Tab-separated table of C-alpha atoms and ligand atoms in Angstrom:
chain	number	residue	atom	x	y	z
O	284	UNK	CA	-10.172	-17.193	-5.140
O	285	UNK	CA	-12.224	-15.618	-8.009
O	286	UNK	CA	-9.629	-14.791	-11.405
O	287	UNK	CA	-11.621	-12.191	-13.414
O	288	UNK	CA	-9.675	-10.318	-16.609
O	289	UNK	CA	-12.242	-8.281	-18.192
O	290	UNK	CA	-13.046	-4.610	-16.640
O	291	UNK	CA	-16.586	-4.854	-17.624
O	292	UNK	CA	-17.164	-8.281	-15.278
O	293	UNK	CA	-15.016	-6.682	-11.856
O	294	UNK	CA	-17.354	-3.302	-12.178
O	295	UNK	CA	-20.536	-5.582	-12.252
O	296	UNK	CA	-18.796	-7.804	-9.772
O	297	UNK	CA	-17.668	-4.838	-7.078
O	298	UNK	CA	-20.955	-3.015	-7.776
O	299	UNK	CA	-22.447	-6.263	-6.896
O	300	UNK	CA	-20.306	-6.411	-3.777
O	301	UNK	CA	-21.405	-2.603	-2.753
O	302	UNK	CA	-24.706	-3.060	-3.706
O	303	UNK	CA	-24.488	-6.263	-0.957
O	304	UNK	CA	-23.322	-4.011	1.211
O	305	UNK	CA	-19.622	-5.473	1.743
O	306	UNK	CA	-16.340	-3.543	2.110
O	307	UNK	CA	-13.968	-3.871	-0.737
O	308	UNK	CA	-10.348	-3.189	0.698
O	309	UNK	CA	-7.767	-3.151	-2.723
O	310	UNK	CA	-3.861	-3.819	-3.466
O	311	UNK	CA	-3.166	-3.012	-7.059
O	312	UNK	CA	0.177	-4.453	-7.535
O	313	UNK	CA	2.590	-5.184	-11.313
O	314	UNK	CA	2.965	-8.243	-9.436
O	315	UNK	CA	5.807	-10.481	-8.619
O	316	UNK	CA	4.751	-10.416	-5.225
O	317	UNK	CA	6.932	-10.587	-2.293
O	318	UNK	CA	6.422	-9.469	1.007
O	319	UNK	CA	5.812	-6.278	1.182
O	320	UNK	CA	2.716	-6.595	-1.235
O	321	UNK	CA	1.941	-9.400	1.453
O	322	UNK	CA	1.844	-7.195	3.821
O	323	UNK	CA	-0.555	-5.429	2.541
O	324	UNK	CA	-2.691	-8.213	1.581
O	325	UNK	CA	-3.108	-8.977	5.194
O	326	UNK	CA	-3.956	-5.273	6.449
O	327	UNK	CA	-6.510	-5.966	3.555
O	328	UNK	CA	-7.538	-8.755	4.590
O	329	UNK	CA	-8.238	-7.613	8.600
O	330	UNK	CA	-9.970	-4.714	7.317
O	331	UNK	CA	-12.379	-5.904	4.851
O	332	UNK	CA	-15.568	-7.913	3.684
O	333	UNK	CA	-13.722	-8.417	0.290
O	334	UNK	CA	-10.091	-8.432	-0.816
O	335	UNK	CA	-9.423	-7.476	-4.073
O	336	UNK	CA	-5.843	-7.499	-5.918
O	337	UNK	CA	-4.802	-6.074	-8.950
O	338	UNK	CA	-1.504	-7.367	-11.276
O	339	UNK	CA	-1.330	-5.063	-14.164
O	340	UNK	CA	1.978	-4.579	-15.371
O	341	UNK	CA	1.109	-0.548	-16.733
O	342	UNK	CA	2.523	0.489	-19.828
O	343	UNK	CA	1.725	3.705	-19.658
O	344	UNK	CA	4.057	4.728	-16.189
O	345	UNK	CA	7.392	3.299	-17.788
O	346	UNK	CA	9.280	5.535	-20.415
O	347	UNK	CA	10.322	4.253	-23.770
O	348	UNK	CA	13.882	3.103	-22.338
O	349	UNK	CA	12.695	1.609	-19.467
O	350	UNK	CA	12.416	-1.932	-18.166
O	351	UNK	CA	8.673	-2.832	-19.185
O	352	UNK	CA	9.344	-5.399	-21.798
O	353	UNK	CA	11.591	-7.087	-19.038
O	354	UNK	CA	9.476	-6.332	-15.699
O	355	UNK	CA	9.760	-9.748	-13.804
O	356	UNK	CA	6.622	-11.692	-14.008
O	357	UNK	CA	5.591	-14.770	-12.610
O	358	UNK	CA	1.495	-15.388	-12.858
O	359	UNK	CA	1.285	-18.826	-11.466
O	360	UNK	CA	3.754	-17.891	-8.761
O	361	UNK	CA	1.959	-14.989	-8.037
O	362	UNK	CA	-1.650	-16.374	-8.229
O	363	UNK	CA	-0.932	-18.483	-5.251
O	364	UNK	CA	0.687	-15.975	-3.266
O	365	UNK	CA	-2.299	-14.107	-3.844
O	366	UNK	CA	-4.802	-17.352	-2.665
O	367	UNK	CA	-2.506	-18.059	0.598
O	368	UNK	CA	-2.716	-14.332	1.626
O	369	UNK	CA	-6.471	-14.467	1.631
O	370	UNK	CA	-7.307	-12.349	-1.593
O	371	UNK	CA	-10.779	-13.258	-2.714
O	372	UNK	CA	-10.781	-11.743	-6.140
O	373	UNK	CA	-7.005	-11.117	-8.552
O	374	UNK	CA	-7.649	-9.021	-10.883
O	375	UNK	CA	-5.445	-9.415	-14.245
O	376	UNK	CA	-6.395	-7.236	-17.366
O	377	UNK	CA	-4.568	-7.370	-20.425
O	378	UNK	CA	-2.654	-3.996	-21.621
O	379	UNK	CA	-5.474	-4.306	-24.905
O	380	UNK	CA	-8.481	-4.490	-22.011
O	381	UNK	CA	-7.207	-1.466	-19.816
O	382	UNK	CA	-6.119	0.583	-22.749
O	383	UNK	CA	-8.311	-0.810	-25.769
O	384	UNK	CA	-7.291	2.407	-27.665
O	385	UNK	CA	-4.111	4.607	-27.309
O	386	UNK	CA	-5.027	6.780	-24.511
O	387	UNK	CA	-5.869	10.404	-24.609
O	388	UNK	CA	-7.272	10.728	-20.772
O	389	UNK	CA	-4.381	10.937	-18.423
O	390	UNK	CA	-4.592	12.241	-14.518
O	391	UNK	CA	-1.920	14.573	-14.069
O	392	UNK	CA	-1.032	15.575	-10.115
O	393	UNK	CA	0.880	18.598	-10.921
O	394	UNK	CA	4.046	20.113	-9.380
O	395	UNK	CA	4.775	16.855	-7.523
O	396	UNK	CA	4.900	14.986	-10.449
O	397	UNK	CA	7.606	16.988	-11.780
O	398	UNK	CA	10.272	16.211	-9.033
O	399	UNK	CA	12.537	13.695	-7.879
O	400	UNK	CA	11.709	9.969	-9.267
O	401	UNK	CA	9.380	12.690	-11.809
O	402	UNK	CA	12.170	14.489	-12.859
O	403	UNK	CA	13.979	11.662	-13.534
O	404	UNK	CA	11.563	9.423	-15.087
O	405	UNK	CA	9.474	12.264	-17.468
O	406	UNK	CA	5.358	10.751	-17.198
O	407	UNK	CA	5.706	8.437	-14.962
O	408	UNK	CA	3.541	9.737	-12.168
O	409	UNK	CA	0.846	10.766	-15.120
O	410	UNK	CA	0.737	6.929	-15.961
O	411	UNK	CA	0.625	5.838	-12.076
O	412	UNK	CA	-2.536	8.426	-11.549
O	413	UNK	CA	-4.395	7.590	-14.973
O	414	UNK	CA	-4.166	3.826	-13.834
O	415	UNK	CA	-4.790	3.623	-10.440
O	416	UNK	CA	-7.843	6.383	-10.972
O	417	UNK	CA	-8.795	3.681	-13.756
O	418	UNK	CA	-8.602	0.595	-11.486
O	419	UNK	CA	-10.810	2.817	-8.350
O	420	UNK	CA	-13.443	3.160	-11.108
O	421	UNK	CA	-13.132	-0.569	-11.827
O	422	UNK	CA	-12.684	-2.080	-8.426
O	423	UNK	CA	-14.673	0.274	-6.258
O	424	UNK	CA	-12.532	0.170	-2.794
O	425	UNK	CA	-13.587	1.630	-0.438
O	426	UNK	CA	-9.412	1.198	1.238
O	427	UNK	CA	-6.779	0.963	-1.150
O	428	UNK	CA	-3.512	0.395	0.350
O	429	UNK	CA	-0.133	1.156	-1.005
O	430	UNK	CA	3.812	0.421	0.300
O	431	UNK	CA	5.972	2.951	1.790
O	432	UNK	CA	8.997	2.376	-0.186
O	433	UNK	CA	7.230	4.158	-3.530
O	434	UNK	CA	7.082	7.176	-0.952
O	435	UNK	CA	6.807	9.845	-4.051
O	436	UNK	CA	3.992	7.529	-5.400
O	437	UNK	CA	1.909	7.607	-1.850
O	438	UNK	CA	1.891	11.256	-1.736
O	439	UNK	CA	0.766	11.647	-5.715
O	440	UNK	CA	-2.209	9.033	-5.127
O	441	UNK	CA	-2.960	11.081	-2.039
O	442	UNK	CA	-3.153	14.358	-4.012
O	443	UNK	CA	-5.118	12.988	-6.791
O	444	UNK	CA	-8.151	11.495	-3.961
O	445	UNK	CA	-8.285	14.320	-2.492
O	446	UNK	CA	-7.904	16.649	-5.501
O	447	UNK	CA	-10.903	14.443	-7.800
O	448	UNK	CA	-12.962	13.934	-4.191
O	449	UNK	CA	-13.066	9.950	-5.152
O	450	UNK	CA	-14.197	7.819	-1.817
O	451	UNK	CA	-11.817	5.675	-1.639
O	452	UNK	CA	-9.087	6.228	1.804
O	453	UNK	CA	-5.956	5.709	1.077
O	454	UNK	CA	-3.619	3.414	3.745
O	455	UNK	CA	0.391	3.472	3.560
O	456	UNK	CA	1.920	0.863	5.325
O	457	UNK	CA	5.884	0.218	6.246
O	458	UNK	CA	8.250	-0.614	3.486
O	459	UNK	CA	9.507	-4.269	4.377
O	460	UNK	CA	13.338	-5.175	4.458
O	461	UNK	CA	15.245	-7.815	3.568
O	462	UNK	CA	17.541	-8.303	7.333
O	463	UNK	CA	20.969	-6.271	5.877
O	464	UNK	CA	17.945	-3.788	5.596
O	465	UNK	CA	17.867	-3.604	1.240
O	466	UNK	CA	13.611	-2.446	0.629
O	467	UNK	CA	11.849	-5.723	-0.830
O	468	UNK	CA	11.024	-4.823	-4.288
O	469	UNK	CA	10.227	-6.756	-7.414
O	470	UNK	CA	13.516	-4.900	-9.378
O	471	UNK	CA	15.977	-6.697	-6.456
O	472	UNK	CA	15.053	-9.620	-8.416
O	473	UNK	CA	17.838	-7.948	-11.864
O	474	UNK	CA	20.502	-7.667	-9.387
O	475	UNK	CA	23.295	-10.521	-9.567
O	476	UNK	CA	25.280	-11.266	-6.332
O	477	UNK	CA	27.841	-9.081	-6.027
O	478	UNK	CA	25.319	-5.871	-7.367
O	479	UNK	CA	22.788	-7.211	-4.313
O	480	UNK	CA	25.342	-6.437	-2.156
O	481	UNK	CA	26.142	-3.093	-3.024
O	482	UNK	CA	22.577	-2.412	-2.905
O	483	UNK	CA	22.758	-2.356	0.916
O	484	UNK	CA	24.094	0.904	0.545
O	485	UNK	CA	21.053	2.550	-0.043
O	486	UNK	CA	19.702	1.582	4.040
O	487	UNK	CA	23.273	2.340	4.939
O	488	UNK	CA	22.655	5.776	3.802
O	489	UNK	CA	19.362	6.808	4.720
O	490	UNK	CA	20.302	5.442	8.500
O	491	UNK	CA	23.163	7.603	8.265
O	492	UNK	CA	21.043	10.488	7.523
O	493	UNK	CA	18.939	9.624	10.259
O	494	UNK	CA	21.806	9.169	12.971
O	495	UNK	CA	22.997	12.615	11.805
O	496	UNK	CA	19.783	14.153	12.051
O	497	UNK	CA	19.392	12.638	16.109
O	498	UNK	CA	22.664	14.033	16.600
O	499	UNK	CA	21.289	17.395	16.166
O	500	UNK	CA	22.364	18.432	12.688
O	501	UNK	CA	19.621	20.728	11.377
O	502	UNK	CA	20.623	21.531	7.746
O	503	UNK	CA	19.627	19.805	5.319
O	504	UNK	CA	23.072	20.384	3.279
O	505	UNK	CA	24.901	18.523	5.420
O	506	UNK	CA	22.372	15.647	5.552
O	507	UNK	CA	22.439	15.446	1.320
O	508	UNK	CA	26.046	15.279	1.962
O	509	UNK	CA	25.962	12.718	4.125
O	510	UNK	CA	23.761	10.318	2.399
O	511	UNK	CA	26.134	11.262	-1.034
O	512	UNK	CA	28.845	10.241	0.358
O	513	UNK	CA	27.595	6.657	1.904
O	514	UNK	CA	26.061	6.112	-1.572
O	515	UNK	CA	29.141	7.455	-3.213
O	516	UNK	CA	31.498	5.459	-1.225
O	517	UNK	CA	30.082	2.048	-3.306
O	518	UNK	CA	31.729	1.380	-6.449
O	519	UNK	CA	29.733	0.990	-9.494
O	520	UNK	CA	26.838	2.897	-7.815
O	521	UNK	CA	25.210	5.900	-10.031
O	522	UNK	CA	23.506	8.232	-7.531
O	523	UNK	CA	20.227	9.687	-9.024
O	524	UNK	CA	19.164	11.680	-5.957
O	525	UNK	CA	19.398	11.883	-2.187
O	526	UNK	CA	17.595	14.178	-0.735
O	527	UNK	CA	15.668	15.462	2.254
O	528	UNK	CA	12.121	16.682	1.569
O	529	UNK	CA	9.079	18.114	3.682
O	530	UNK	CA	7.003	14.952	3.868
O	531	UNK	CA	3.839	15.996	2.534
O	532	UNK	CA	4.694	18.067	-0.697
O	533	UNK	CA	8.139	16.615	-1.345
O	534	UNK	CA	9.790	20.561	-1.462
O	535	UNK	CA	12.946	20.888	0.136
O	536	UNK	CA	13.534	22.739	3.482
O	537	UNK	CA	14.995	25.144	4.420
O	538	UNK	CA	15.973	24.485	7.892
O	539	UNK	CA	14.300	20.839	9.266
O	540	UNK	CA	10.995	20.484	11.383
O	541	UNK	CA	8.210	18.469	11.806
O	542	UNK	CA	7.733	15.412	9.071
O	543	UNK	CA	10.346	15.042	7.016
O	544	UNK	CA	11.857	12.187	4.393
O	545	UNK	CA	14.753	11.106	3.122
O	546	UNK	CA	14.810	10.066	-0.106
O	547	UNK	CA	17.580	7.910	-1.929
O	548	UNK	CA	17.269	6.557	-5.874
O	549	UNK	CA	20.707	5.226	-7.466
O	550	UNK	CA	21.207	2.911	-10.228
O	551	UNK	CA	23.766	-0.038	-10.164
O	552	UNK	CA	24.165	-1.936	-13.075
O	553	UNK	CA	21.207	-0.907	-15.336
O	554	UNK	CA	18.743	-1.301	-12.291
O	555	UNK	CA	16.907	1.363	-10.386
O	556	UNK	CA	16.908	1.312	-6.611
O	557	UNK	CA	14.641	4.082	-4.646
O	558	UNK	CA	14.295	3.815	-0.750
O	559	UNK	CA	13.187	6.503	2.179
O	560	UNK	CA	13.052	7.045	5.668
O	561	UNK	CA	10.031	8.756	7.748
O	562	UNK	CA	11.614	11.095	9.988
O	563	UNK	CA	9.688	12.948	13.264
O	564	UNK	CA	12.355	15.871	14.084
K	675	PAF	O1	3.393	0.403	-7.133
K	675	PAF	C1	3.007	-0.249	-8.121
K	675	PAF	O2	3.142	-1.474	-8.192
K	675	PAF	C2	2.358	0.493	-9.281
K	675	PAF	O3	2.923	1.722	-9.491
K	675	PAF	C3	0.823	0.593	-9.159
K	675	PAF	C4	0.419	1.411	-7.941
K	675	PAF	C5	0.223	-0.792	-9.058
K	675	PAF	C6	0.255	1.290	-10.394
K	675	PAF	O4	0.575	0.607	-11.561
């Protein structure tokens, strides 16, 4: 597995690549992996000439009182992950080579970015877009392929490929679960034991949703309600949103039809937890 750090040596080494006439297939990733980035290492890896993975912890999605300077890290760790999984190029710029200057060019997916895990965390989807449009320009995919579980994410990187007409397809795969059915992510790793247990609550709630939707129930009121009160039934659990959202633009319905999501985000301790559920109805 080929390490390269500077931006200027992956463009001349995925122009190469296209120029060659091999398929790059991408996971950009913060990193400490687990296995729901492996998963999509290994849809990478069946689909492509060339896998190519990104760990670039991005300054500019988190707020100025979030959890950047502590994001969990882990580069050896990771780096062999990364090797195992079949990647044949990790990708690992410095903040100072992705953003030599303060930045002034930011992608903004508008509307979208203003709701939910948006309206909560003010910029964040501006950073996401700005970086990941950064690292198509740099890596030159023609698949990139992102995890379920950042649902809101999916649909903004959606927006933006089909809004700036960049080539690259975009390919969501399932969010993987720990058994007890908690959403692997690289944040589980603040919660202490007791916290990790709560944290269940989140699946709990979004299956609850689910079973009440099956049962028949069509409005959407009562399904809030019932993922509230699952969440709310937790002690020590701060519910940020639970909601149930057409799945395309993320606006709420009015009555329920077709693709629809569930959407949960609560914070326990000072750690935030987001999860969703796909539903057909
Ligand atoms: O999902 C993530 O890990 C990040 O938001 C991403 C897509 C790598 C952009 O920094």
């Amino acid at each position: 597995m080929q390490i390269i750090t500077s931006v200027s040596d992956m463009q001349a080494h995925a122009d190469a690549l296209r120029r060659a006439g091999k398929r790059i297939g991408f996971v950009p990733t913060m990193g400490f992996l687990h296995a729901g980035h492996l998963s999509l290492m290994g849809r990478a890896r069946q689909e492509n000439d060339v896998v190519v993975a990104s760990i670039f912890v991005n300054p500019t999605q988190f707020g100025p009182k979030e959890d950047l300077d502590r994001y969990p890290r882990d580069a050896e760790g990771d780096r062999q992950k990364c090797e195992s999984a079949g990647v044949d190029v990790l990708f690992t710029p410095a903040a100072a080579e992705m953003y030599p200057e303060k930045p002034v060019v930011f992608v903004a997916v508008e509307g979208i970015s203003d709701i939910l895990e948006g309206a909560i965390r003010p910029g964040h989807f501006r950073g996401v877009a700005t970086v990941v449009a950064k690292l198509f320009n740099i890596v030159r995919p023609r698949t990139a392929y992102f995890g379920q579980k950042d649902f809101q994410q999916c649909a903004v990187i959606r927006l933006m490929v089909a809004g700036l007409n960049l080539d690259v397809e975009v390919v969501v795969l399932p969010t993987v679960r720990e058994a007890d059915g908690l959403a692997m992510s690289s944040r589980n790793s603040y919660l202490d034991r007791s916290q990790r247990q709560k944290a269940t609550c989140l699946f709990r709630a979004l299956s609850a949703g689910e079973e009440l939707i099956k049962s028949g129930v069509r409005e959407p009121d009562k399904i809030r309600q019932k993922m509230r009160a699952v969440l709310g039934r937790e002690k020590g659990v701060e519910i940020d949103y639970a909601e149930i959202a057409d799945a395309d633009r993320l606006t709420p319905p009015e009555t329920l039809g077709g693709r629809m999501v569930l959407l949960v985000a609560v914070r326990i301790g000072s750690t935030r937890l987001i999860d969703n559920l796909l539903i057909l109805c």
